[in-house]
Amino acid sequence: MTQAELTAFVEEMNEPPYRGRQIFGALQQRRLRSFDEMTDLPKEFRAKLNEHATASTLTVESRYISEDGTRRYLMKTHDGLPVETVFIPEERRDTICFSSQSGCPLQCSFCLTAKLGLLRTLTAGEIVEQIIIALNDAYGEGQRTPRGTNLVAMGAGEPMLAFDSLMKALKIMSDPKGLHIVSNRVTVSTAGIVPRIRELATIEDRPHLAISLAAPTDELRNELMPINKKWPLEELLAACKEFERSLKPNERFTFEYVMLDAVNDADEQARQLANLLNRHALRAKVNLIPHNPADPLPYRPSKPERVESFKRILESKGVHAFVRRPRGRDIYAACGQLAARRTAANPIAAMLHQLA
Ligand code: SAH
């Protein structure tokens, strides 16, 4: 609930509006996850709240810690569905990668989450709670985040198909009386839901946008990302062009390009990609993501020299390109690896890190 909704809710229970603000602060700023811990509320009121509402719905099933410090949380919804969240420690500012759906309806051939299918779209509450759980675990319950937090909607699911939940969650999280994570610190990634890209462009205080491309031609993209049959590259890039008009002076948007060995990493494909982006004259950068392998995905990551060559070609044609370092691969926490796995890829390394 937003602060306003909570206030209306307590008023319906014949309580003064300030009780709503008090509960909002307890949930969102002190990051408490039960009414019983809110000892500044009268005991009877807490009992009444417990009867009519719930302060948290997700339960953490397990936590995996990577040798690089990345943490993956495998949680469960009240109806027993998996939700995964990843905390990524970084030098400048830590990042939390959250899920917008349990499973995913898109069938990208290189992504492990696709194998789950769509279980259900998450609610705004389930999105916000993921962040609260990760922050409490990383910094301590209610403790200040030392350098602020970046959020990326790059976990399981297609955030643009969870649009209402996502927008409501962003609104709740941006409240200065709560988590106070403003939209400018958030990046939403999409496989290319064209109408929602256009809609996002019209929203004031919107998050940043990233688009998963994976291929420079419709022929290959149809194969890797079937959503391309619905919204092919020309339509997608036309929507991007329109979105571009909403960019702030120093803002760019991002294309993500997963690098699959001998599938989409040839020099010729780098030239095709650069030409495609240049033809639309987009103010964008390209993040090259080495494929994170996992059984039963039929791909291998591109060789490092391939990735470098691909990057050089993009840059020689004036396209800004960056190679992303995979994080948390050993615990199935990296891009495209979230599929509610209950093991680590390298259990010994992960265990040693947990002990340290
Ligand atoms: N559904 C949204 C949000 C998920 S973001 C989207 O597709 O953008 C997850 C990112 O990881 C996407 O850019 C996706 O292309 C990438 N990805 C998926 N599987 C991957 C894998 N096995 N290795 C590396 N990147 C992968």
Short mmCIF file of C-alpha atoms and ligand atoms in Angstrom, two decimals:
data_model
loop_
_atom_site.label_atom_id
_atom_site.label_comp_id
_atom_site.label_asym_id
_atom_site.label_seq_id
_atom_site.Cartn_x
_atom_site.Cartn_y
_atom_site.Cartn_z
CA MET A 1 0.00 0.00 0.00
CA THR A 2 1.06 3.56 -0.64
CA GLN A 3 1.10 5.91 2.33
CA ALA A 4 -2.25 7.37 1.21
CA GLU A 5 -3.83 3.92 0.88
CA LEU A 6 -2.59 2.91 4.31
CA THR A 7 -4.01 6.06 5.84
CA ALA A 8 -7.41 5.37 4.25
CA PHE A 9 -7.17 1.76 5.45
CA VAL A 10 -6.63 2.68 9.10
CA GLU A 11 -9.37 5.31 8.94
CA GLU A 12 -11.75 2.58 7.88
CA MET A 13 -10.73 0.81 11.07
CA ASN A 14 -11.69 3.98 12.98
CA GLU A 15 -8.11 4.92 13.73
CA PRO A 16 -6.60 8.37 13.23
CA PRO A 17 -4.73 8.94 9.93
CA TYR A 18 -1.35 9.34 11.65
CA ARG A 19 -1.48 5.62 12.47
CA GLY A 20 -1.30 4.99 8.73
CA ARG A 21 1.84 7.08 8.41
CA GLN A 22 3.27 5.32 11.44
CA ILE A 23 2.71 1.87 9.91
CA PHE A 24 4.11 3.02 6.57
CA GLY A 25 7.30 4.18 8.30
CA ALA A 26 7.54 0.92 10.26
CA LEU A 27 7.19 -1.17 7.10
CA GLN A 28 9.14 0.93 4.63
CA GLN A 29 11.71 2.81 6.67
CA ARG A 30 12.35 0.54 9.66
CA ARG A 31 11.71 -2.37 7.28
CA LEU A 32 9.83 -4.40 9.91
CA ARG A 33 8.03 -7.44 8.58
CA SER A 34 5.41 -8.07 11.27
CA PHE A 35 2.92 -5.94 13.17
CA ASP A 36 4.06 -7.54 16.43
CA GLU A 37 7.41 -5.80 16.11
CA MET A 38 5.71 -2.40 15.88
CA THR A 39 5.70 -1.98 19.63
CA ASP A 40 4.94 1.73 19.38
CA LEU A 41 1.41 0.78 18.26
CA PRO A 42 -1.16 -0.04 20.97
CA LYS A 43 -1.36 -3.76 21.58
CA GLU A 44 -5.06 -3.97 20.74
CA PHE A 45 -4.53 -2.20 17.46
CA ARG A 46 -1.76 -4.65 16.56
CA ALA A 47 -4.12 -7.53 17.26
CA LYS A 48 -6.75 -5.90 15.06
CA LEU A 49 -4.20 -5.41 12.29
CA ASN A 50 -3.21 -9.06 12.47
CA GLU A 51 -6.85 -9.99 11.97
CA HIS A 52 -7.37 -7.80 8.90
CA ALA A 53 -4.03 -7.49 7.20
CA THR A 54 -0.59 -8.91 6.75
CA ALA A 55 2.71 -7.04 7.01
CA SER A 56 4.66 -9.49 4.84
CA THR A 57 3.86 -12.40 2.59
CA LEU A 58 7.15 -13.72 1.22
CA THR A 59 9.23 -16.29 3.06
CA VAL A 60 12.92 -16.81 2.38
CA GLU A 61 13.55 -20.47 1.57
CA SER A 62 17.28 -20.25 1.01
CA ARG A 63 20.12 -17.86 0.50
CA TYR A 64 23.15 -18.57 -1.66
CA ILE A 65 26.36 -16.54 -1.49
CA SER A 66 28.70 -16.47 -4.47
CA GLU A 67 32.48 -16.42 -4.33
CA ASP A 68 32.20 -12.86 -5.73
CA GLY A 69 29.91 -11.77 -2.85
CA THR A 70 26.69 -11.79 -4.88
CA ARG A 71 23.73 -13.13 -2.91
CA ARG A 72 20.72 -14.95 -4.32
CA TYR A 73 17.53 -15.28 -2.30
CA LEU A 74 15.06 -17.98 -3.19
CA MET A 75 11.74 -17.00 -1.71
CA LYS A 76 8.20 -18.34 -1.77
CA THR A 77 4.92 -16.48 -2.17
CA HIS A 78 1.95 -17.19 0.13
CA ASP A 79 0.65 -19.51 -2.60
CA GLY A 80 3.90 -21.43 -2.82
CA LEU A 81 5.48 -19.97 -5.96
CA PRO A 82 9.20 -19.22 -6.31
CA VAL A 83 10.51 -15.64 -6.33
CA GLU A 84 14.19 -14.84 -6.73
CA THR A 85 16.12 -11.71 -5.89
CA VAL A 86 19.82 -11.01 -6.30
CA PHE A 87 21.97 -8.61 -4.27
CA ILE A 88 25.07 -7.52 -6.17
CA PRO A 89 27.75 -5.70 -4.16
CA GLU A 90 29.61 -3.16 -6.26
CA GLU A 91 32.40 -0.68 -5.65
CA ARG A 92 30.36 2.46 -6.05
CA ARG A 93 26.83 1.46 -5.23
CA ASP A 94 25.21 -1.90 -4.57
CA THR A 95 22.50 -3.18 -6.90
CA ILE A 96 19.43 -5.26 -6.20
CA CYS A 97 18.01 -7.24 -9.10
CA PHE A 98 14.36 -8.11 -8.48
CA SER A 99 11.77 -10.26 -10.20
CA SER A 100 8.49 -9.01 -11.60
CA GLN A 101 6.91 -12.41 -12.20
CA SER A 102 7.23 -15.92 -10.83
CA GLY A 103 8.59 -17.69 -13.88
CA CYS A 104 8.21 -15.97 -17.26
CA PRO A 105 5.82 -16.32 -20.20
CA LEU A 106 8.43 -15.43 -22.85
CA GLN A 107 10.30 -18.25 -24.44
CA CYS A 108 13.80 -16.86 -25.01
CA SER A 109 15.85 -19.87 -25.98
CA PHE A 110 18.97 -18.82 -24.04
CA CYS A 111 17.27 -18.12 -20.71
CA LEU A 112 16.73 -20.64 -17.94
CA THR A 113 13.77 -18.75 -16.44
CA ALA A 114 11.81 -19.50 -19.63
CA LYS A 115 11.83 -23.17 -18.67
CA LEU A 116 9.54 -22.41 -15.72
CA GLY A 117 6.82 -20.86 -17.88
CA LEU A 118 4.67 -18.16 -16.31
CA LEU A 119 3.52 -19.10 -12.84
CA ARG A 120 2.04 -15.71 -11.92
CA THR A 121 2.67 -11.97 -12.08
CA LEU A 122 3.82 -10.57 -8.76
CA THR A 123 1.93 -7.90 -6.83
CA ALA A 124 3.41 -4.50 -5.99
CA GLY A 125 3.75 -5.73 -2.41
CA GLU A 126 5.72 -8.78 -3.49
CA ILE A 127 8.07 -6.58 -5.51
CA VAL A 128 8.69 -4.12 -2.66
CA GLU A 129 9.12 -6.93 -0.16
CA GLN A 130 11.95 -8.46 -2.22
CA ILE A 131 13.90 -5.23 -1.85
CA ILE A 132 13.17 -5.01 1.88
CA ILE A 133 14.36 -8.58 2.45
CA ALA A 134 17.56 -8.04 0.45
CA LEU A 135 18.34 -4.72 2.18
CA ASN A 136 17.75 -6.18 5.65
CA ASP A 137 20.00 -9.12 4.90
CA ALA A 138 22.78 -7.05 3.37
CA TYR A 139 22.86 -4.13 5.82
CA GLY A 140 20.85 -5.22 8.87
CA GLU A 141 17.17 -4.70 9.63
CA GLY A 142 16.23 -1.06 9.14
CA GLN A 143 19.88 -0.01 8.87
CA ARG A 144 20.75 2.78 6.47
CA THR A 145 22.08 1.75 3.09
CA PRO A 146 25.59 3.22 3.11
CA ARG A 147 25.68 4.43 -0.49
CA GLY A 148 22.10 4.21 -1.66
CA THR A 149 20.90 1.37 -3.83
CA ASN A 150 20.34 0.85 -7.52
CA LEU A 151 17.47 -1.38 -8.57
CA VAL A 152 17.19 -3.34 -11.77
CA ALA A 153 14.03 -5.12 -12.91
CA MET A 154 16.13 -7.83 -14.51
CA GLY A 155 15.23 -10.87 -12.47
CA ALA A 156 12.63 -13.44 -13.46
CA GLY A 157 9.72 -12.32 -15.61
CA GLU A 158 8.93 -9.60 -18.10
CA PRO A 159 8.45 -6.36 -16.14
CA MET A 160 6.49 -4.73 -18.95
CA LEU A 161 3.90 -7.50 -18.55
CA ALA A 162 3.76 -6.67 -14.84
CA PHE A 163 3.38 -2.99 -15.59
CA ASP A 164 0.77 -2.01 -13.00
CA SER A 165 2.49 -3.88 -10.16
CA LEU A 166 5.83 -2.46 -11.20
CA MET A 167 4.67 1.15 -11.39
CA LYS A 168 2.90 0.90 -8.06
CA ALA A 169 5.97 -0.67 -6.45
CA LEU A 170 8.17 2.13 -7.82
CA LYS A 171 5.79 4.70 -6.40
CA ILE A 172 5.86 3.08 -2.95
CA MET A 173 9.65 2.73 -2.98
CA SER A 174 10.24 6.34 -4.00
CA ASP A 175 8.44 7.71 -0.91
CA PRO A 176 10.91 9.80 1.17
CA LYS A 177 9.20 8.46 4.33
CA GLY A 178 9.99 4.92 3.22
CA LEU A 179 12.77 3.26 1.22
CA HIS A 180 13.27 6.49 -0.73
CA ILE A 181 14.68 4.80 -3.81
CA VAL A 182 13.71 7.18 -6.60
CA SER A 183 12.91 6.05 -10.14
CA ASN A 184 16.11 7.60 -11.41
CA ARG A 185 17.94 4.79 -9.55
CA VAL A 186 15.88 2.09 -11.25
CA THR A 187 16.35 0.40 -14.64
CA VAL A 188 13.60 -1.66 -16.21
CA SER A 189 14.62 -4.23 -18.79
CA THR A 190 12.27 -5.51 -21.45
CA ALA A 191 12.37 -8.15 -24.15
CA GLY A 192 10.51 -5.61 -26.30
CA ILE A 193 6.84 -5.11 -25.35
CA VAL A 194 6.37 -2.22 -27.76
CA PRO A 195 3.14 -0.60 -26.44
CA ARG A 196 4.61 -0.48 -22.93
CA ILE A 197 7.82 1.16 -24.14
CA ARG A 198 5.67 3.90 -25.63
CA GLU A 199 3.65 4.16 -22.44
CA LEU A 200 6.73 4.34 -20.24
CA ALA A 201 7.96 7.31 -22.28
CA THR A 202 4.92 9.33 -21.18
CA ILE A 203 5.41 8.76 -17.45
CA GLU A 204 6.93 11.53 -15.40
CA ASP A 205 9.68 10.36 -13.04
CA ARG A 206 10.01 7.16 -14.96
CA PRO A 207 12.77 4.59 -14.51
CA HIS A 208 15.54 4.06 -17.07
CA LEU A 209 15.00 1.61 -19.89
CA ALA A 210 17.03 -1.34 -21.14
CA ILE A 211 16.09 -3.52 -24.08
CA SER A 212 17.20 -7.09 -24.62
CA LEU A 213 18.18 -7.43 -28.25
CA ALA A 214 20.27 -10.61 -28.65
CA ALA A 215 20.24 -10.48 -32.45
CA PRO A 216 20.74 -7.95 -35.26
CA THR A 217 18.22 -9.48 -37.71
CA ASP A 218 14.58 -10.57 -37.47
CA GLU A 219 15.45 -14.00 -38.74
CA LEU A 220 17.80 -14.76 -35.86
CA ARG A 221 15.81 -12.82 -33.27
CA ASN A 222 12.63 -14.76 -34.10
CA GLU A 223 14.53 -17.89 -33.26
CA LEU A 224 16.16 -16.65 -30.03
CA MET A 225 13.34 -14.43 -28.76
CA PRO A 226 9.93 -15.48 -30.12
CA ILE A 227 8.38 -12.20 -28.88
CA ASN A 228 10.08 -10.72 -31.96
CA LYS A 229 7.41 -12.32 -34.15
CA LYS A 230 4.87 -10.08 -32.46
CA TRP A 231 7.00 -6.93 -32.40
CA PRO A 232 9.82 -7.21 -34.93
CA LEU A 233 12.97 -5.10 -34.88
CA GLU A 234 11.69 -2.21 -37.01
CA GLU A 235 8.69 -1.72 -34.71
CA LEU A 236 10.82 -2.14 -31.62
CA LEU A 237 13.38 0.42 -32.76
CA ALA A 238 10.66 2.83 -33.84
CA ALA A 239 9.28 2.67 -30.29
CA CYS A 240 12.81 3.22 -28.97
CA LYS A 241 13.10 6.26 -31.20
CA GLU A 242 9.94 7.64 -29.68
CA PHE A 243 11.18 6.81 -26.19
CA GLU A 244 14.37 8.70 -26.98
CA ARG A 245 12.43 11.95 -26.94
CA SER A 246 11.80 11.43 -23.22
CA LEU A 247 15.50 11.05 -22.39
CA LYS A 248 17.11 13.60 -20.06
CA PRO A 249 20.16 15.49 -21.38
CA ASN A 250 22.75 12.97 -20.17
CA GLU A 251 20.54 9.91 -20.21
CA ARG A 252 20.95 7.05 -22.65
CA PHE A 253 19.12 3.85 -22.91
CA THR A 254 20.74 0.48 -23.05
CA PHE A 255 20.59 -2.47 -25.37
CA GLU A 256 21.56 -5.79 -23.84
CA TYR A 257 23.13 -8.30 -26.15
CA VAL A 258 23.77 -11.79 -24.78
CA MET A 259 26.82 -13.25 -26.54
CA LEU A 260 26.25 -16.82 -27.73
CA ASP A 261 29.21 -18.69 -29.20
CA ALA A 262 28.91 -19.08 -33.00
CA VAL A 263 25.26 -17.96 -32.93
CA ASN A 264 25.23 -14.16 -32.73
CA ASP A 265 28.87 -13.17 -32.16
CA ALA A 266 30.40 -12.97 -35.66
CA ASP A 267 32.09 -9.80 -36.96
CA GLU A 268 29.44 -9.59 -39.65
CA GLN A 269 26.72 -9.56 -36.98
CA ALA A 270 28.52 -6.76 -35.12
CA ARG A 271 28.45 -4.72 -38.34
CA GLN A 272 24.75 -5.53 -38.85
CA LEU A 273 24.00 -4.46 -35.28
CA ALA A 274 25.93 -1.19 -35.61
CA ASN A 275 24.21 -0.42 -38.92
CA LEU A 276 20.80 -1.17 -37.46
CA LEU A 277 21.33 1.16 -34.50
CA ASN A 278 22.96 3.85 -36.64
CA ARG A 279 20.14 3.72 -39.18
CA HIS A 280 17.74 4.67 -36.39
CA ALA A 281 20.27 7.16 -34.98
CA LEU A 282 19.58 6.04 -31.41
CA ARG A 283 21.24 7.60 -28.37
CA ALA A 284 21.94 4.23 -26.87
CA LYS A 285 24.75 2.07 -25.59
CA VAL A 286 25.19 -1.66 -25.94
CA ASN A 287 25.99 -3.93 -23.01
CA LEU A 288 27.53 -7.18 -24.18
CA ILE A 289 26.63 -9.94 -21.73
CA PRO A 290 28.61 -13.17 -22.01
CA HIS A 291 26.11 -16.03 -22.01
CA ASN A 292 25.69 -17.69 -18.64
CA PRO A 293 25.49 -21.36 -19.38
CA ALA A 294 23.26 -23.78 -17.53
CA ASP A 295 21.83 -27.19 -18.20
CA PRO A 296 19.69 -27.64 -20.40
CA LEU A 297 20.46 -24.48 -22.43
CA PRO A 298 21.97 -25.42 -25.81
CA TYR A 299 24.55 -22.58 -25.93
CA ARG A 300 28.10 -21.78 -24.92
CA PRO A 301 29.44 -18.35 -23.97
CA SER A 302 31.34 -16.52 -26.70
CA LYS A 303 35.13 -16.66 -26.48
CA PRO A 304 36.63 -13.55 -24.87
CA GLU A 305 38.48 -12.63 -28.10
CA ARG A 306 35.16 -12.79 -29.99
CA VAL A 307 33.53 -10.47 -27.47
CA GLU A 308 36.44 -8.03 -27.80
CA SER A 309 36.32 -8.11 -31.59
CA PHE A 310 32.54 -7.57 -31.54
CA LYS A 311 32.97 -4.61 -29.21
CA ARG A 312 35.74 -3.07 -31.36
CA ILE A 313 33.57 -3.24 -34.46
CA LEU A 314 30.64 -1.57 -32.70
CA GLU A 315 32.93 1.17 -31.43
CA SER A 316 34.58 1.68 -34.82
CA LYS A 317 31.09 2.46 -36.10
CA GLY A 318 30.41 4.93 -33.31
CA VAL A 319 28.28 2.68 -31.08
CA HIS A 320 29.24 2.76 -27.39
CA ALA A 321 29.75 -0.79 -26.18
CA PHE A 322 30.61 -2.27 -22.81
CA VAL A 323 31.38 -5.83 -21.77
CA ARG A 324 29.55 -6.82 -18.60
CA ARG A 325 31.25 -9.03 -16.04
CA PRO A 326 28.99 -11.92 -15.01
CA ARG A 327 28.14 -11.92 -11.31
CA GLY A 328 27.09 -14.86 -9.17
CA ARG A 329 27.39 -17.48 -11.90
CA ASP A 330 28.48 -20.13 -9.38
CA ILE A 331 25.19 -19.86 -7.46
CA TYR A 332 22.82 -19.53 -10.45
CA ALA A 333 22.36 -15.84 -9.75
CA ALA A 334 23.63 -14.40 -13.05
CA CYS A 335 21.51 -13.09 -15.96
CA GLY A 336 19.21 -15.76 -17.31
CA GLN A 337 20.00 -18.25 -14.56
CA LEU A 338 17.06 -17.67 -12.23
CA ALA A 339 15.00 -20.83 -12.24
CA ALA A 340 14.48 -21.58 -8.57
CA ARG A 341 17.54 -23.85 -8.46
CA ARG A 342 18.18 -25.29 -5.06
CA THR A 343 21.88 -25.87 -5.58
CA ALA A 344 24.97 -23.87 -6.38
CA ALA A 345 26.92 -24.63 -9.56
CA ASN A 346 30.04 -24.77 -7.41
CA PRO A 347 28.85 -25.80 -3.93
CA ILE A 348 32.31 -25.91 -2.32
CA ALA A 349 33.32 -22.38 -3.36
CA ALA A 350 29.94 -21.02 -2.34
CA MET A 351 30.17 -22.78 1.03
CA LEU A 352 33.68 -21.44 1.69
CA HIS A 353 32.49 -17.91 0.96
CA GLN A 354 29.56 -18.34 3.30
CA LEU A 355 31.92 -19.46 6.08
CA ALA A 356 34.30 -16.56 5.45
N1 SAH B 1 12.33 -10.14 -19.47
C1 SAH B 1 13.17 -8.95 -19.35
C2 SAH B 1 13.85 -8.87 -18.00
C3 SAH B 1 14.92 -9.92 -17.75
S1 SAH B 1 16.45 -9.14 -17.89
C4 SAH B 1 14.14 -8.91 -20.50
O1 SAH B 1 14.23 -9.87 -21.24
O2 SAH B 1 14.81 -7.89 -20.68
C5 SAH B 1 17.52 -10.50 -18.07
C6 SAH B 1 18.61 -10.23 -19.06
O3 SAH B 1 19.45 -11.37 -19.11
C7 SAH B 1 18.08 -10.00 -20.47
O4 SAH B 1 18.82 -8.98 -21.08
C8 SAH B 1 18.40 -11.34 -21.15
O5 SAH B 1 18.59 -11.18 -22.54
C9 SAH B 1 19.65 -11.77 -20.45
N2 SAH B 1 19.84 -13.21 -20.43
C10 SAH B 1 18.91 -14.18 -20.44
N3 SAH B 1 19.47 -15.39 -20.39
C11 SAH B 1 20.80 -15.19 -20.34
C12 SAH B 1 21.91 -16.05 -20.24
N4 SAH B 1 21.75 -17.37 -20.18
N5 SAH B 1 23.13 -15.50 -20.21
C13 SAH B 1 23.30 -14.16 -20.23
N6 SAH B 1 22.28 -13.30 -20.30
C14 SAH B 1 21.04 -13.79 -20.35
#
